[in-house]
Amino acid sequence: MQFKPRKQHIYNSANVVGKDYIVGDIHGQINRLYEQLLAQDFNFDTDRLFCTGDLISKGDQSIDCLNLLTKKWFFAVMGNHEQLFLLGFQCSSYWDCLRQKGGDWLSQHMQRFDLLIRWKTMIDIMMPLTRTIDVNGKSIGISHASATHNWKTLQSGALSDEDIWQVLWSRPLHQLNSCVAIDEVDIVVHGHSPVEGIIRHHNRYWIDTFTLKQELTIINLNMLQPLQQS
């Protein structure tokens, strides 16, 4: 089924009053998220938290995680689980797929179409396919699973169905020989692929540690380093 995100890309200008952090896929683990933010002295008034997507499924606090989209300090890109939720409005089998992946949060509200539409609207508006953040002069991109070879294509170019699938579903860590650097951006951060710790390859980072370690990875974006130019 064809899918086009309502928002392809959002640019976030530099945070001049606080720090910027990024977290991997949250998957309904809002209590764990707040615990780890507090442990890092996250300032909810001045700091910002970006997320690699997949706020929903697996954990039993998916609705609370979706409601993070209303917080002024929280920003996310779309994950494949959010895509499945949106596709469910066209074909209910996609919702069936979500309900098989810790989807009690969805099963309990299937008769509340007002809530389903509210969540759809939040995802459509607040979860673009990609983001670029200015962090002290560095351009840091966020996409859920992977990216096209040139970041500018994701910012403003025409995307094919294959491009969108790659951004939301592919696992380039399975084929490192074909996993290349992303041009026209300093750093790109991904989730989606389960890792035991942060993995860096070229100018790309993978940080989805919860599946394997039962702990979220939260990084100060200023600590990420671009490739050294030769």
PDB file of C-alpha atoms in Angstrom:
ATOM      1  CA  MET A   1       0.000   0.000   0.000  1.00  0.00           C
ATOM      2  CA  GLN A   2       1.350   3.417  -0.947  1.00  0.00           C
ATOM      3  CA  PHE A   3       2.201   5.760   1.885  1.00  0.00           C
ATOM      4  CA  LYS A   4       3.210   9.413   1.879  1.00  0.00           C
ATOM      5  CA  PRO A   5       3.891  11.159   5.199  1.00  0.00           C
ATOM      6  CA  ARG A   6       1.978  14.368   5.726  1.00  0.00           C
ATOM      7  CA  LYS A   7       5.241  16.067   6.704  1.00  0.00           C
ATOM      8  CA  GLN A   8       8.441  14.921   5.041  1.00  0.00           C
ATOM      9  CA  HIS A   9      10.909  17.031   7.022  1.00  0.00           C
ATOM     10  CA  ILE A  10      11.096  19.578   9.843  1.00  0.00           C
ATOM     11  CA  TYR A  11      14.092  21.770  10.640  1.00  0.00           C
ATOM     12  CA  ASN A  12      14.772  22.608  14.302  1.00  0.00           C
ATOM     13  CA  SER A  13      16.943  25.667  14.860  1.00  0.00           C
ATOM     14  CA  ALA A  14      19.580  25.824  17.579  1.00  0.00           C
ATOM     15  CA  ASN A  15      18.531  25.697  21.220  1.00  0.00           C
ATOM     16  CA  VAL A  16      20.067  28.855  22.655  1.00  0.00           C
ATOM     17  CA  VAL A  17      18.820  28.411  26.239  1.00  0.00           C
ATOM     18  CA  GLY A  18      19.399  24.739  27.039  1.00  0.00           C
ATOM     19  CA  LYS A  19      20.739  21.388  25.875  1.00  0.00           C
ATOM     20  CA  ASP A  20      19.471  19.008  23.210  1.00  0.00           C
ATOM     21  CA  TYR A  21      19.215  15.258  23.805  1.00  0.00           C
ATOM     22  CA  ILE A  22      18.097  12.301  21.726  1.00  0.00           C
ATOM     23  CA  VAL A  23      16.524   9.018  22.801  1.00  0.00           C
ATOM     24  CA  GLY A  24      16.014   5.786  20.874  1.00  0.00           C
ATOM     25  CA  ASP A  25      12.643   4.106  20.275  1.00  0.00           C
ATOM     26  CA  ILE A  26      10.503   4.457  23.427  1.00  0.00           C
ATOM     27  CA  HIS A  27       7.800   1.829  22.691  1.00  0.00           C
ATOM     28  CA  GLY A  28       5.437   2.719  25.519  1.00  0.00           C
ATOM     29  CA  GLN A  29       8.091   2.950  28.248  1.00  0.00           C
ATOM     30  CA  ILE A  30       7.230   6.380  29.598  1.00  0.00           C
ATOM     31  CA  ASN A  31       8.087   5.649  33.242  1.00  0.00           C
ATOM     32  CA  ARG A  32      11.538   4.470  32.235  1.00  0.00           C
ATOM     33  CA  LEU A  33      11.954   7.569  30.066  1.00  0.00           C
ATOM     34  CA  TYR A  34      11.169   9.976  32.915  1.00  0.00           C
ATOM     35  CA  GLU A  35      13.404   8.057  35.315  1.00  0.00           C
ATOM     36  CA  GLN A  36      16.361   8.328  32.970  1.00  0.00           C
ATOM     37  CA  LEU A  37      15.705  11.974  32.125  1.00  0.00           C
ATOM     38  CA  LEU A  38      15.658  12.887  35.802  1.00  0.00           C
ATOM     39  CA  ALA A  39      18.861  10.929  36.340  1.00  0.00           C
ATOM     40  CA  GLN A  40      20.488  13.094  33.656  1.00  0.00           C
ATOM     41  CA  ASP A  41      19.196  16.324  35.240  1.00  0.00           C
ATOM     42  CA  PHE A  42      17.101  17.068  32.177  1.00  0.00           C
ATOM     43  CA  ASN A  43      15.652  20.595  32.446  1.00  0.00           C
ATOM     44  CA  PHE A  44      12.055  20.476  31.213  1.00  0.00           C
ATOM     45  CA  ASP A  45      11.977  24.286  30.885  1.00  0.00           C
ATOM     46  CA  THR A  46      15.045  24.773  28.687  1.00  0.00           C
ATOM     47  CA  ASP A  47      16.219  21.414  27.303  1.00  0.00           C
ATOM     48  CA  ARG A  48      14.793  19.522  24.324  1.00  0.00           C
ATOM     49  CA  LEU A  49      14.444  15.787  23.778  1.00  0.00           C
ATOM     50  CA  PHE A  50      14.338  14.306  20.272  1.00  0.00           C
ATOM     51  CA  CYS A  51      13.257  10.730  19.563  1.00  0.00           C
ATOM     52  CA  THR A  52      13.982   8.296  16.732  1.00  0.00           C
ATOM     53  CA  GLY A  53      10.313   7.240  16.534  1.00  0.00           C
ATOM     54  CA  ASP A  54       8.230   4.215  17.582  1.00  0.00           C
ATOM     55  CA  LEU A  55       6.559   5.832  20.569  1.00  0.00           C
ATOM     56  CA  ILE A  56       3.914   3.111  20.522  1.00  0.00           C
ATOM     57  CA  SER A  57       3.594  -0.695  20.792  1.00  0.00           C
ATOM     58  CA  LYS A  58       5.297  -3.294  22.990  1.00  0.00           C
ATOM     59  CA  GLY A  59       4.992  -1.235  26.202  1.00  0.00           C
ATOM     60  CA  ASP A  60       1.689  -0.666  28.013  1.00  0.00           C
ATOM     61  CA  GLN A  61       2.060   3.139  28.193  1.00  0.00           C
ATOM     62  CA  SER A  62       1.820   3.843  24.482  1.00  0.00           C
ATOM     63  CA  ILE A  63      -0.947   6.425  24.851  1.00  0.00           C
ATOM     64  CA  ASP A  64       1.101   8.341  27.424  1.00  0.00           C
ATOM     65  CA  CYS A  65       4.025   8.261  25.004  1.00  0.00           C
ATOM     66  CA  LEU A  66       1.864   9.633  22.185  1.00  0.00           C
ATOM     67  CA  ASN A  67       0.821  12.444  24.506  1.00  0.00           C
ATOM     68  CA  LEU A  68       4.485  13.440  24.767  1.00  0.00           C
ATOM     69  CA  LEU A  69       3.908  15.043  21.379  1.00  0.00           C
ATOM     70  CA  THR A  70       1.989  17.803  23.202  1.00  0.00           C
ATOM     71  CA  LYS A  71       4.996  18.693  25.382  1.00  0.00           C
ATOM     72  CA  LYS A  72       6.997  21.759  24.366  1.00  0.00           C
ATOM     73  CA  TRP A  73      10.288  19.958  25.094  1.00  0.00           C
ATOM     74  CA  PHE A  74       9.611  16.769  23.081  1.00  0.00           C
ATOM     75  CA  PHE A  75      10.147  16.190  19.344  1.00  0.00           C
ATOM     76  CA  ALA A  76      10.043  12.952  17.354  1.00  0.00           C
ATOM     77  CA  VAL A  77      10.237  11.513  13.859  1.00  0.00           C
ATOM     78  CA  MET A  78       7.874   8.859  12.560  1.00  0.00           C
ATOM     79  CA  GLY A  79       8.649   5.205  13.168  1.00  0.00           C
ATOM     80  CA  ASN A  80       7.347   2.147  11.369  1.00  0.00           C
ATOM     81  CA  HIS A  81       4.845   1.504  14.178  1.00  0.00           C
ATOM     82  CA  GLU A  82       3.346   4.964  13.698  1.00  0.00           C
ATOM     83  CA  GLN A  83       3.164   4.236   9.972  1.00  0.00           C
ATOM     84  CA  LEU A  84       1.276   1.009  10.688  1.00  0.00           C
ATOM     85  CA  PHE A  85      -1.186   2.962  12.837  1.00  0.00           C
ATOM     86  CA  LEU A  86      -1.797   5.492  10.048  1.00  0.00           C
ATOM     87  CA  LEU A  87      -2.213   2.755   7.441  1.00  0.00           C
ATOM     88  CA  GLY A  88      -4.852   1.162   9.662  1.00  0.00           C
ATOM     89  CA  PHE A  89      -7.274   3.877   8.590  1.00  0.00           C
ATOM     90  CA  GLN A  90      -7.048   2.467   5.058  1.00  0.00           C
ATOM     91  CA  CYS A  91      -6.907  -1.235   5.934  1.00  0.00           C
ATOM     92  CA  SER A  92      -7.675  -2.648   9.385  1.00  0.00           C
ATOM     93  CA  SER A  93      -5.161  -5.483   8.969  1.00  0.00           C
ATOM     94  CA  TYR A  94      -2.436  -2.986   9.881  1.00  0.00           C
ATOM     95  CA  TRP A  95      -4.151  -2.392  13.216  1.00  0.00           C
ATOM     96  CA  ASP A  96      -4.330  -6.163  13.661  1.00  0.00           C
ATOM     97  CA  CYS A  97      -0.557  -6.225  13.213  1.00  0.00           C
ATOM     98  CA  LEU A  98      -0.112  -3.568  15.917  1.00  0.00           C
ATOM     99  CA  ARG A  99      -2.414  -5.403  18.312  1.00  0.00           C
ATOM    100  CA  GLN A 100      -0.169  -8.460  18.024  1.00  0.00           C
ATOM    101  CA  LYS A 101       2.810  -6.367  19.158  1.00  0.00           C
ATOM    102  CA  GLY A 102       1.711  -5.289  22.638  1.00  0.00           C
ATOM    103  CA  GLY A 103      -1.296  -3.467  21.255  1.00  0.00           C
ATOM    104  CA  ASP A 104      -3.724  -3.572  24.180  1.00  0.00           C
ATOM    105  CA  TRP A 105      -3.630   0.232  24.185  1.00  0.00           C
ATOM    106  CA  LEU A 106      -5.198   0.111  20.717  1.00  0.00           C
ATOM    107  CA  SER A 107      -7.574  -2.828  21.269  1.00  0.00           C
ATOM    108  CA  GLN A 108      -9.172  -1.108  24.251  1.00  0.00           C
ATOM    109  CA  HIS A 109     -10.045   1.985  22.209  1.00  0.00           C
ATOM    110  CA  MET A 110     -11.151   0.625  18.844  1.00  0.00           C
ATOM    111  CA  GLN A 111     -14.671   1.983  19.417  1.00  0.00           C
ATOM    112  CA  ARG A 112     -13.368   5.465  20.288  1.00  0.00           C
ATOM    113  CA  PHE A 113     -12.975   6.861  16.798  1.00  0.00           C
ATOM    114  CA  ASP A 114     -12.537  10.335  18.242  1.00  0.00           C
ATOM    115  CA  LEU A 115      -9.396   9.155  20.028  1.00  0.00           C
ATOM    116  CA  LEU A 116      -8.103   7.324  16.959  1.00  0.00           C
ATOM    117  CA  ILE A 117      -8.492  10.495  14.897  1.00  0.00           C
ATOM    118  CA  ARG A 118      -6.808  12.556  17.614  1.00  0.00           C
ATOM    119  CA  TRP A 119      -3.790  10.242  17.623  1.00  0.00           C
ATOM    120  CA  LYS A 120      -3.688  10.228  13.823  1.00  0.00           C
ATOM    121  CA  THR A 121      -3.676  14.017  13.736  1.00  0.00           C
ATOM    122  CA  MET A 122      -0.906  14.225  16.325  1.00  0.00           C
ATOM    123  CA  ILE A 123       1.265  11.780  14.376  1.00  0.00           C
ATOM    124  CA  ASP A 124       0.564  13.478  11.045  1.00  0.00           C
ATOM    125  CA  ILE A 125       1.463  16.933  12.323  1.00  0.00           C
ATOM    126  CA  MET A 126       4.125  16.292  14.962  1.00  0.00           C
ATOM    127  CA  MET A 127       6.031  13.286  13.582  1.00  0.00           C
ATOM    128  CA  PRO A 128       7.661  14.076  10.235  1.00  0.00           C
ATOM    129  CA  LEU A 129       9.607  11.452   8.339  1.00  0.00           C
ATOM    130  CA  THR A 130      12.880  13.236   9.190  1.00  0.00           C
ATOM    131  CA  ARG A 131      14.265  16.140  11.196  1.00  0.00           C
ATOM    132  CA  THR A 132      17.419  18.218  11.023  1.00  0.00           C
ATOM    133  CA  ILE A 133      18.678  19.950  14.160  1.00  0.00           C
ATOM    134  CA  ASP A 134      21.245  22.729  14.418  1.00  0.00           C
ATOM    135  CA  VAL A 135      23.502  21.842  17.353  1.00  0.00           C
ATOM    136  CA  ASN A 136      26.314  24.366  17.797  1.00  0.00           C
ATOM    137  CA  GLY A 137      26.777  24.695  14.064  1.00  0.00           C
ATOM    138  CA  LYS A 138      26.545  20.961  13.358  1.00  0.00           C
ATOM    139  CA  SER A 139      23.654  19.614  11.312  1.00  0.00           C
ATOM    140  CA  ILE A 140      22.265  16.480  12.944  1.00  0.00           C
ATOM    141  CA  GLY A 141      19.651  14.468  11.107  1.00  0.00           C
ATOM    142  CA  ILE A 142      17.175  12.031  12.634  1.00  0.00           C
ATOM    143  CA  SER A 143      15.436   9.253  10.740  1.00  0.00           C
ATOM    144  CA  HIS A 144      13.922   6.103  12.167  1.00  0.00           C
ATOM    145  CA  ALA A 145      15.592   3.179  10.380  1.00  0.00           C
ATOM    146  CA  SER A 146      17.903   4.499   7.684  1.00  0.00           C
ATOM    147  CA  ALA A 147      18.253   7.300   5.125  1.00  0.00           C
ATOM    148  CA  THR A 148      18.793   8.060   1.481  1.00  0.00           C
ATOM    149  CA  HIS A 149      22.445   8.614   0.543  1.00  0.00           C
ATOM    150  CA  ASN A 150      21.953  12.377   0.302  1.00  0.00           C
ATOM    151  CA  TRP A 151      20.233  14.084   3.232  1.00  0.00           C
ATOM    152  CA  LYS A 152      18.988  16.938   1.055  1.00  0.00           C
ATOM    153  CA  THR A 153      16.743  14.450  -0.732  1.00  0.00           C
ATOM    154  CA  LEU A 154      15.000  13.784   2.564  1.00  0.00           C
ATOM    155  CA  GLN A 155      14.776  17.482   3.358  1.00  0.00           C
ATOM    156  CA  SER A 156      13.103  18.647   0.188  1.00  0.00           C
ATOM    157  CA  GLY A 157      13.399  16.083  -2.603  1.00  0.00           C
ATOM    158  CA  ALA A 158      10.798  13.816  -4.167  1.00  0.00           C
ATOM    159  CA  LEU A 159      10.782  10.465  -2.368  1.00  0.00           C
ATOM    160  CA  SER A 160       9.920   7.150  -3.980  1.00  0.00           C
ATOM    161  CA  ASP A 161       8.019   4.397  -2.198  1.00  0.00           C
ATOM    162  CA  GLU A 162      11.364   2.610  -1.844  1.00  0.00           C
ATOM    163  CA  ASP A 163      12.930   5.691  -0.194  1.00  0.00           C
ATOM    164  CA  ILE A 164      10.129   5.871   2.361  1.00  0.00           C
ATOM    165  CA  TRP A 165      10.325   2.139   3.062  1.00  0.00           C
ATOM    166  CA  GLN A 166      14.079   2.469   3.593  1.00  0.00           C
ATOM    167  CA  VAL A 167      13.674   5.328   6.065  1.00  0.00           C
ATOM    168  CA  LEU A 168      11.030   3.496   8.112  1.00  0.00           C
ATOM    169  CA  TRP A 169      11.833  -0.226   7.823  1.00  0.00           C
ATOM    170  CA  SER A 170      15.321  -1.127   6.573  1.00  0.00           C
ATOM    171  CA  ARG A 171      18.112  -2.500   8.765  1.00  0.00           C
ATOM    172  CA  PRO A 172      21.414  -1.447   7.175  1.00  0.00           C
ATOM    173  CA  LEU A 173      23.414  -2.792  10.111  1.00  0.00           C
ATOM    174  CA  HIS A 174      22.694  -6.279   8.737  1.00  0.00           C
ATOM    175  CA  GLN A 175      24.780  -5.409   5.664  1.00  0.00           C
ATOM    176  CA  LEU A 176      27.531  -3.100   6.853  1.00  0.00           C
ATOM    177  CA  ASN A 177      29.445  -3.408   3.572  1.00  0.00           C
ATOM    178  CA  SER A 178      26.648  -1.532   1.834  1.00  0.00           C
ATOM    179  CA  CYS A 179      25.979   0.892   4.705  1.00  0.00           C
ATOM    180  CA  VAL A 180      27.423   4.182   3.493  1.00  0.00           C
ATOM    181  CA  ALA A 181      27.858   7.644   4.970  1.00  0.00           C
ATOM    182  CA  ILE A 182      25.047  10.141   4.435  1.00  0.00           C
ATOM    183  CA  ASP A 183      26.035  13.181   2.378  1.00  0.00           C
ATOM    184  CA  GLU A 184      25.038  16.820   3.048  1.00  0.00           C
ATOM    185  CA  VAL A 185      24.674  16.357   6.816  1.00  0.00           C
ATOM    186  CA  ASP A 186      27.213  16.082   9.627  1.00  0.00           C
ATOM    187  CA  ILE A 187      25.571  13.270  11.622  1.00  0.00           C
ATOM    188  CA  VAL A 188      22.465  11.090  11.334  1.00  0.00           C
ATOM    189  CA  VAL A 189      20.936   9.217  14.286  1.00  0.00           C
ATOM    190  CA  HIS A 190      18.697   6.152  13.841  1.00  0.00           C
ATOM    191  CA  GLY A 191      16.673   3.772  15.987  1.00  0.00           C
ATOM    192  CA  HIS A 192      14.736   0.694  14.791  1.00  0.00           C
ATOM    193  CA  SER A 193      17.647  -1.782  14.706  1.00  0.00           C
ATOM    194  CA  PRO A 194      18.081  -3.355  18.171  1.00  0.00           C
ATOM    195  CA  VAL A 195      21.599  -2.834  19.512  1.00  0.00           C
ATOM    196  CA  GLU A 196      23.227  -3.590  22.868  1.00  0.00           C
ATOM    197  CA  GLY A 197      25.042  -0.278  22.899  1.00  0.00           C
ATOM    198  CA  ILE A 198      25.529   2.752  20.694  1.00  0.00           C
ATOM    199  CA  ILE A 199      26.865   1.740  17.278  1.00  0.00           C
ATOM    200  CA  ARG A 200      28.608   4.220  15.015  1.00  0.00           C
ATOM    201  CA  HIS A 201      29.313   3.583  11.330  1.00  0.00           C
ATOM    202  CA  HIS A 202      30.656   6.430   9.178  1.00  0.00           C
ATOM    203  CA  ASN A 203      28.639   9.524  10.227  1.00  0.00           C
ATOM    204  CA  ARG A 204      25.685   7.471  11.484  1.00  0.00           C
ATOM    205  CA  TYR A 205      24.646   6.321  14.963  1.00  0.00           C
ATOM    206  CA  TRP A 206      22.160   3.616  16.013  1.00  0.00           C
ATOM    207  CA  ILE A 207      20.780   3.939  19.549  1.00  0.00           C
ATOM    208  CA  ASP A 208      17.748   1.614  19.942  1.00  0.00           C
ATOM    209  CA  THR A 209      18.941  -0.298  23.015  1.00  0.00           C
ATOM    210  CA  PHE A 210      15.715  -1.001  24.895  1.00  0.00           C
ATOM    211  CA  THR A 211      14.807  -4.252  23.121  1.00  0.00           C
ATOM    212  CA  LEU A 212      18.089  -5.941  24.055  1.00  0.00           C
ATOM    213  CA  LYS A 213      19.093  -4.130  27.253  1.00  0.00           C
ATOM    214  CA  GLN A 214      15.778  -2.969  28.759  1.00  0.00           C
ATOM    215  CA  GLU A 215      17.290   0.489  29.074  1.00  0.00           C
ATOM    216  CA  LEU A 216      16.800   3.520  26.888  1.00  0.00           C
ATOM    217  CA  THR A 217      19.788   5.341  25.447  1.00  0.00           C
ATOM    218  CA  ILE A 218      19.672   9.111  25.945  1.00  0.00           C
ATOM    219  CA  ILE A 219      22.535  11.151  24.481  1.00  0.00           C
ATOM    220  CA  ASN A 220      23.460  14.812  24.701  1.00  0.00           C
ATOM    221  CA  LEU A 221      23.548  15.710  21.000  1.00  0.00           C
ATOM    222  CA  ASN A 222      26.540  17.968  21.532  1.00  0.00           C
ATOM    223  CA  MET A 223      28.568  14.852  22.404  1.00  0.00           C
ATOM    224  CA  LEU A 224      28.123  13.319  18.944  1.00  0.00           C
ATOM    225  CA  GLN A 225      31.085  13.932  16.663  1.00  0.00           C
ATOM    226  CA  PRO A 226      31.026  14.176  12.868  1.00  0.00           C
ATOM    227  CA  LEU A 227      33.566  12.385  10.727  1.00  0.00           C
ATOM    228  CA  GLN A 228      36.991  14.005  10.612  1.00  0.00           C
ATOM    229  CA  GLN A 229      37.747  15.404   7.206  1.00  0.00           C
ATOM    230  CA  SER A 230      40.944  14.008   5.664  1.00  0.00           C
TER     231      SER A 230
END
